[in-house]
Amino acid sequence: MKTRLLGVDEIDVAADMIRRGGIVGMPTETVYGLAASAFNETAVANIFVAKGRPQDNPLIVHIASLDTLYELCESVPDVALEVAKRYWPGPLTMVFKKKPVVPHCVTAGMDTVAVRFTAHPVAQELIRRSGLPIAAPSANVSGYPSPTTAAHVMRDLSGKIDAVIDGGSCECGVESTVLSVFGQPRLLRPGSVTLEQLREIVPDVVVDKALRGEVRDDEKVSAPGMKYRHYAPSAPVVAVCGSVKASAEYILREMKAGELCICYSDCVSLFENRLCVEFGKSDDKEALARGIFGALRKADELSPTRIYVQCPDDGGVGLAVANRIKKAAGFNVVDADGVLSCL
């Protein structure tokens, strides 16, 4: 098919495509999403085909009204309402027990559904005008770095989807925070709503083990991005943690001809005459979040044999950035502080 590039004044065109069972790339405040009716099983199946997405990787259902939450979920715990008061609309997804109306193809056969009330005005308006909750994973080839511009979506999926709405660059740059709110509250995926912020409302929230290492192939997951290699360019990636100085020194010592470094902006001068892509200042984690996927994509275009990435600490939004880098690396992680202290 021919994929149309739509302006933000053509939301009615996109909404009509979705009502007819089509798929549309839409901007959100996090990354671009691949939108289809959550109630149309054929359209949902076509999302998986377009992305090459594994069938056991659940989708997030996007809403534009809190009332829709009660149509999708068996129960809405008080803790979810407290979190929603603070962070909805926004870059936060919550996982609930689902009602039968939500197709199993959306939830990867599980009895839970991930729901997000996005803050992006274009996405909100698309949901309202289509009159449907929208199932939307990131609008990229499965496993590849997520898209933060309409051009990224067109590069990955042109000819495979109906249209893309060009809403400019995404504000956050990493996917939404995912919080499970039934039973013990669990952080399933870090994002711009940080663990520290969540603990102000939900002091007993725990961090899912999937944030610390790879999930086995036979394990079921209740949120996207928890399983399989994600966010990854073609070349193998090494995540280099530690202080700014130590991580830069480690990479400088290890880099060989044909290899590339994704580094902090304030370290660019250290990598003179080396293949290098910058992605934000080391002390500005929000900038690192906005820049990481674009940097991974740019690095891939340069066809290096290996990619080293300076990885921030887990404080604040750094947890989300570090998680994406480590997932891209398949958890091939080096602690530069520890390595250098042993030399």
Short mmCIF file of C-alpha atoms in Angstrom, two decimals, residues 84-337:
data_model
loop_
_atom_site.label_atom_id
_atom_site.label_comp_id
_atom_site.label_asym_id
_atom_site.label_seq_id
_atom_site.Cartn_x
_atom_site.Cartn_y
_atom_site.Cartn_z
CA ALA A 84 -4.09 8.99 37.65
CA LYS A 85 -4.89 12.23 39.50
CA ARG A 86 -1.21 13.15 39.38
CA TYR A 87 -0.01 11.75 36.05
CA TRP A 88 -2.95 11.33 33.66
CA PRO A 89 -3.05 12.54 30.97
CA GLY A 90 0.67 11.86 30.64
CA PRO A 91 3.50 9.44 29.86
CA LEU A 92 2.21 6.71 32.18
CA THR A 93 0.58 3.34 31.48
CA MET A 94 -1.17 1.24 34.14
CA VAL A 95 -1.95 -2.49 33.97
CA PHE A 96 -5.39 -3.69 35.16
CA LYS A 97 -7.53 -6.83 35.08
CA LYS A 98 -9.36 -6.66 31.77
CA LYS A 99 -13.00 -7.05 30.83
CA PRO A 100 -13.98 -9.59 28.12
CA VAL A 101 -14.60 -6.72 25.67
CA VAL A 102 -10.82 -6.35 25.23
CA PRO A 103 -9.70 -8.93 22.63
CA HIS A 104 -7.07 -11.45 23.69
CA CYS A 105 -4.96 -10.50 20.67
CA VAL A 106 -4.40 -7.09 22.29
CA THR A 107 -3.31 -8.55 25.62
CA ALA A 108 -1.25 -11.50 24.29
CA GLY A 109 -3.84 -13.91 25.73
CA MET A 110 -3.53 -12.60 29.29
CA ASP A 111 -6.34 -11.44 31.58
CA THR A 112 -4.71 -8.03 32.06
CA VAL A 113 -4.73 -4.91 29.90
CA ALA A 114 -2.26 -2.02 29.80
CA VAL A 115 -4.02 1.37 29.52
CA ARG A 116 -2.62 4.83 28.89
CA PHE A 117 -4.28 8.25 28.84
CA THR A 118 -1.90 10.15 26.57
CA ALA A 119 -1.35 13.89 26.96
CA HIS A 120 -0.53 14.57 23.31
CA PRO A 121 -3.30 16.74 21.79
CA VAL A 122 -3.09 15.06 18.36
CA ALA A 123 -3.32 11.56 19.83
CA GLN A 124 -6.17 12.62 22.13
CA GLU A 125 -8.09 14.13 19.24
CA LEU A 126 -7.51 11.07 17.05
CA ILE A 127 -8.94 8.81 19.76
CA ARG A 128 -11.95 11.09 20.27
CA ARG A 129 -12.75 11.47 16.59
CA SER A 130 -12.37 7.76 15.87
CA GLY A 131 -14.76 7.05 18.78
CA LEU A 132 -12.67 4.06 19.82
CA PRO A 133 -9.95 3.11 22.28
CA ILE A 134 -6.77 2.68 20.27
CA ALA A 135 -4.25 -0.15 20.55
CA ALA A 136 -0.82 1.29 19.82
CA PRO A 137 2.69 -0.08 20.22
CA SER A 138 5.68 1.99 19.11
CA ALA A 139 5.59 2.67 15.36
CA ASN A 140 8.82 0.91 14.39
CA VAL A 141 10.04 -2.45 13.15
CA SER A 142 9.97 -4.73 16.19
CA GLY A 143 13.25 -4.68 18.12
CA TYR A 144 14.60 -1.56 16.37
CA PRO A 145 15.02 1.82 18.15
CA SER A 146 11.66 3.48 18.74
CA PRO A 147 10.60 6.40 16.50
CA THR A 148 10.55 9.96 17.79
CA THR A 149 9.74 11.66 14.46
CA ALA A 150 7.35 10.96 11.59
CA ALA A 151 10.41 10.43 9.35
CA HIS A 152 11.49 7.52 11.58
CA VAL A 153 8.07 5.92 11.13
CA MET A 154 8.13 6.38 7.36
CA ARG A 155 11.63 4.90 7.20
CA ASP A 156 10.51 1.75 9.04
CA LEU A 157 6.93 1.20 7.90
CA SER A 158 6.24 3.04 4.65
CA GLY A 159 4.19 0.73 2.44
CA LYS A 160 3.02 -1.35 5.43
CA ILE A 161 0.53 1.05 7.08
CA ASP A 162 -2.13 3.47 5.86
CA ALA A 163 -0.75 6.79 7.09
CA VAL A 164 1.43 8.72 9.51
CA ILE A 165 0.40 11.97 11.18
CA ASP A 166 3.41 14.30 11.37
CA GLY A 167 3.21 15.89 14.81
CA GLY A 168 6.86 16.89 15.05
CA SER A 169 9.44 15.50 17.47
CA CYS A 170 8.30 13.73 20.63
CA GLU A 171 8.75 15.60 23.91
CA CYS A 172 9.88 12.74 26.19
CA GLY A 173 11.75 10.49 23.77
CA VAL A 174 11.32 7.19 25.65
CA GLU A 175 8.20 5.05 26.00
CA SER A 176 5.75 5.51 28.84
CA THR A 177 6.32 4.32 32.38
CA VAL A 178 4.35 1.10 32.97
CA LEU A 179 2.95 0.41 36.44
CA SER A 180 0.98 -2.71 37.39
CA VAL A 181 -1.72 -1.72 39.88
CA PHE A 182 -3.42 -5.00 40.75
CA GLY A 183 -1.92 -6.86 43.69
CA GLN A 184 1.55 -5.65 44.67
CA PRO A 185 2.25 -2.46 42.66
CA ARG A 186 5.16 -3.15 40.27
CA LEU A 187 7.17 -0.95 37.97
CA LEU A 188 7.28 -2.95 34.74
CA ARG A 189 8.97 -0.34 32.54
CA PRO A 190 10.64 2.95 33.55
CA GLY A 191 9.85 6.18 31.74
CA SER A 192 9.49 9.92 32.23
CA VAL A 193 7.29 9.39 35.29
CA THR A 194 10.11 8.23 37.52
CA LEU A 195 10.31 5.57 40.21
CA GLU A 196 10.96 8.31 42.77
CA GLN A 197 7.80 10.15 41.72
CA LEU A 198 5.70 6.99 41.87
CA ARG A 199 6.95 6.20 45.37
CA GLU A 200 5.62 9.55 46.59
CA ILE A 201 2.13 8.11 45.93
CA VAL A 202 2.80 4.35 46.06
CA PRO A 203 5.58 3.84 48.65
CA ASP A 204 5.49 0.05 48.35
CA VAL A 205 6.00 -0.14 44.55
CA VAL A 206 8.61 -2.74 43.62
CA VAL A 207 10.81 -2.93 40.54
CA ASP A 208 10.17 -5.90 38.26
CA LYS A 209 13.13 -8.20 37.69
CA ALA A 210 12.87 -7.64 33.93
CA LEU A 211 14.45 -4.21 34.41
CA ARG A 212 17.63 -5.84 35.67
CA GLY A 213 18.11 -8.62 33.13
CA GLU A 214 16.71 -10.58 30.20
CA VAL A 215 13.38 -12.43 30.44
CA ARG A 216 13.35 -16.12 29.49
CA ASP A 217 11.62 -17.07 26.24
CA ASP A 218 9.05 -19.17 28.12
CA GLU A 219 8.03 -16.37 30.51
CA LYS A 220 4.88 -14.34 29.96
CA VAL A 221 5.11 -10.56 30.33
CA SER A 222 2.32 -8.10 31.09
CA ALA A 223 3.79 -5.02 29.44
CA PRO A 224 5.61 -4.23 26.18
CA GLY A 225 9.39 -3.99 26.11
CA MET A 226 9.99 -6.51 28.89
CA LYS A 227 10.98 -9.38 26.61
CA TYR A 228 13.20 -9.89 23.57
CA ARG A 229 16.01 -7.64 22.36
CA HIS A 230 14.59 -4.14 22.04
CA TYR A 231 15.62 -0.69 20.85
CA ALA A 232 18.62 -2.19 19.07
CA PRO A 233 20.52 -1.17 15.91
CA SER A 234 22.10 -3.81 13.68
CA ALA A 235 25.58 -3.75 15.26
CA PRO A 236 26.22 -5.25 18.71
CA VAL A 237 25.98 -2.71 21.53
CA VAL A 238 27.99 -2.39 24.74
CA ALA A 239 26.44 -0.32 27.56
CA VAL A 240 29.22 1.39 29.52
CA CYS A 241 28.14 2.51 32.98
CA GLY A 242 30.09 4.47 35.58
CA SER A 243 31.24 8.06 36.00
CA VAL A 244 31.48 10.32 32.96
CA LYS A 245 35.28 10.24 33.06
CA ALA A 246 35.60 6.49 33.65
CA SER A 247 33.10 5.50 30.95
CA ALA A 248 34.79 7.77 28.39
CA GLU A 249 38.25 6.43 29.27
CA TYR A 250 37.07 2.83 29.02
CA ILE A 251 35.55 3.39 25.57
CA LEU A 252 38.63 5.26 24.31
CA ARG A 253 40.81 2.37 25.38
CA GLU A 254 38.57 -0.36 23.91
CA MET A 255 37.38 1.21 20.63
CA LYS A 256 38.84 -0.22 17.45
CA ALA A 257 38.70 0.90 13.82
CA GLY A 258 35.16 0.66 12.46
CA GLU A 259 33.57 0.88 15.92
CA LEU A 260 31.45 3.79 17.13
CA CYS A 261 30.69 5.57 20.38
CA ILE A 262 27.40 7.17 21.41
CA CYS A 263 28.61 9.68 23.96
CA TYR A 264 27.53 12.58 26.14
CA SER A 265 27.74 15.97 24.42
CA ASP A 266 30.32 17.14 26.94
CA CYS A 267 32.59 14.24 25.97
CA VAL A 268 32.62 14.80 22.20
CA SER A 269 36.03 16.50 22.24
CA LEU A 270 37.56 13.39 23.83
CA PHE A 271 36.55 11.31 20.81
CA GLU A 272 38.23 13.48 18.19
CA ASN A 273 39.06 11.45 15.07
CA ARG A 274 36.79 8.62 16.34
CA LEU A 275 33.40 7.62 14.94
CA CYS A 276 31.06 9.31 17.40
CA VAL A 277 27.39 10.33 17.85
CA GLU A 278 26.32 12.56 20.75
CA PHE A 279 22.95 12.31 22.51
CA GLY A 280 22.81 14.97 25.24
CA LYS A 281 24.72 16.44 28.16
CA SER A 282 25.67 14.04 30.93
CA ASP A 283 23.90 16.13 33.59
CA ASP A 284 20.66 16.52 31.60
CA LYS A 285 18.85 13.17 31.72
CA GLU A 286 15.73 14.53 30.03
CA ALA A 287 17.90 15.51 27.04
CA LEU A 288 19.47 12.04 27.07
CA ALA A 289 15.99 10.53 26.97
CA ARG A 290 14.99 12.70 24.01
CA GLY A 291 18.20 11.87 22.18
CA ILE A 292 18.91 8.19 22.75
CA PHE A 293 16.71 6.61 20.05
CA GLY A 294 17.72 9.14 17.41
CA ALA A 295 21.37 8.51 18.28
CA LEU A 296 20.94 4.73 18.00
CA ARG A 297 19.30 5.19 14.60
CA LYS A 298 22.02 7.59 13.39
CA ALA A 299 24.69 5.18 14.60
CA ASP A 300 23.06 2.36 12.64
CA GLU A 301 23.16 4.43 9.45
CA LEU A 302 26.97 4.67 9.81
CA SER A 303 27.26 0.84 9.76
CA PRO A 304 29.77 0.38 12.60
CA THR A 305 30.98 -3.07 13.63
CA ARG A 306 30.27 -2.33 17.31
CA ILE A 307 28.61 0.48 19.27
CA TYR A 308 29.67 1.62 22.75
CA VAL A 309 27.16 3.78 24.63
CA GLN A 310 27.83 5.90 27.71
CA CYS A 311 25.09 4.89 30.15
CA PRO A 312 23.74 7.20 32.90
CA ASP A 313 23.00 6.17 36.47
CA ASP A 314 19.53 5.02 37.55
CA GLY A 315 18.43 8.23 39.27
CA GLY A 316 15.27 9.90 37.95
CA VAL A 317 14.74 9.56 34.19
CA GLY A 318 18.21 8.01 34.06
CA LEU A 319 16.60 4.69 34.98
CA ALA A 320 14.55 4.79 31.75
CA VAL A 321 17.52 5.85 29.60
CA ALA A 322 19.79 3.21 31.13
CA ASN A 323 17.08 0.56 30.70
CA ARG A 324 16.75 1.31 26.97
CA ILE A 325 20.52 1.28 26.47
CA LYS A 326 20.94 -2.00 28.37
CA LYS A 327 18.06 -3.60 26.44
CA ALA A 328 19.65 -2.46 23.17
CA ALA A 329 22.86 -4.11 24.38
CA GLY A 330 21.11 -7.34 25.33
CA PHE A 331 22.37 -6.56 28.87
CA ASN A 332 25.99 -6.61 27.70
CA VAL A 333 26.98 -4.09 30.39
CA VAL A 334 30.37 -2.88 31.60
CA ASP A 335 30.91 -1.02 34.89
CA ALA A 336 33.76 1.28 33.88
CA ASP A 337 34.40 2.40 37.46
#
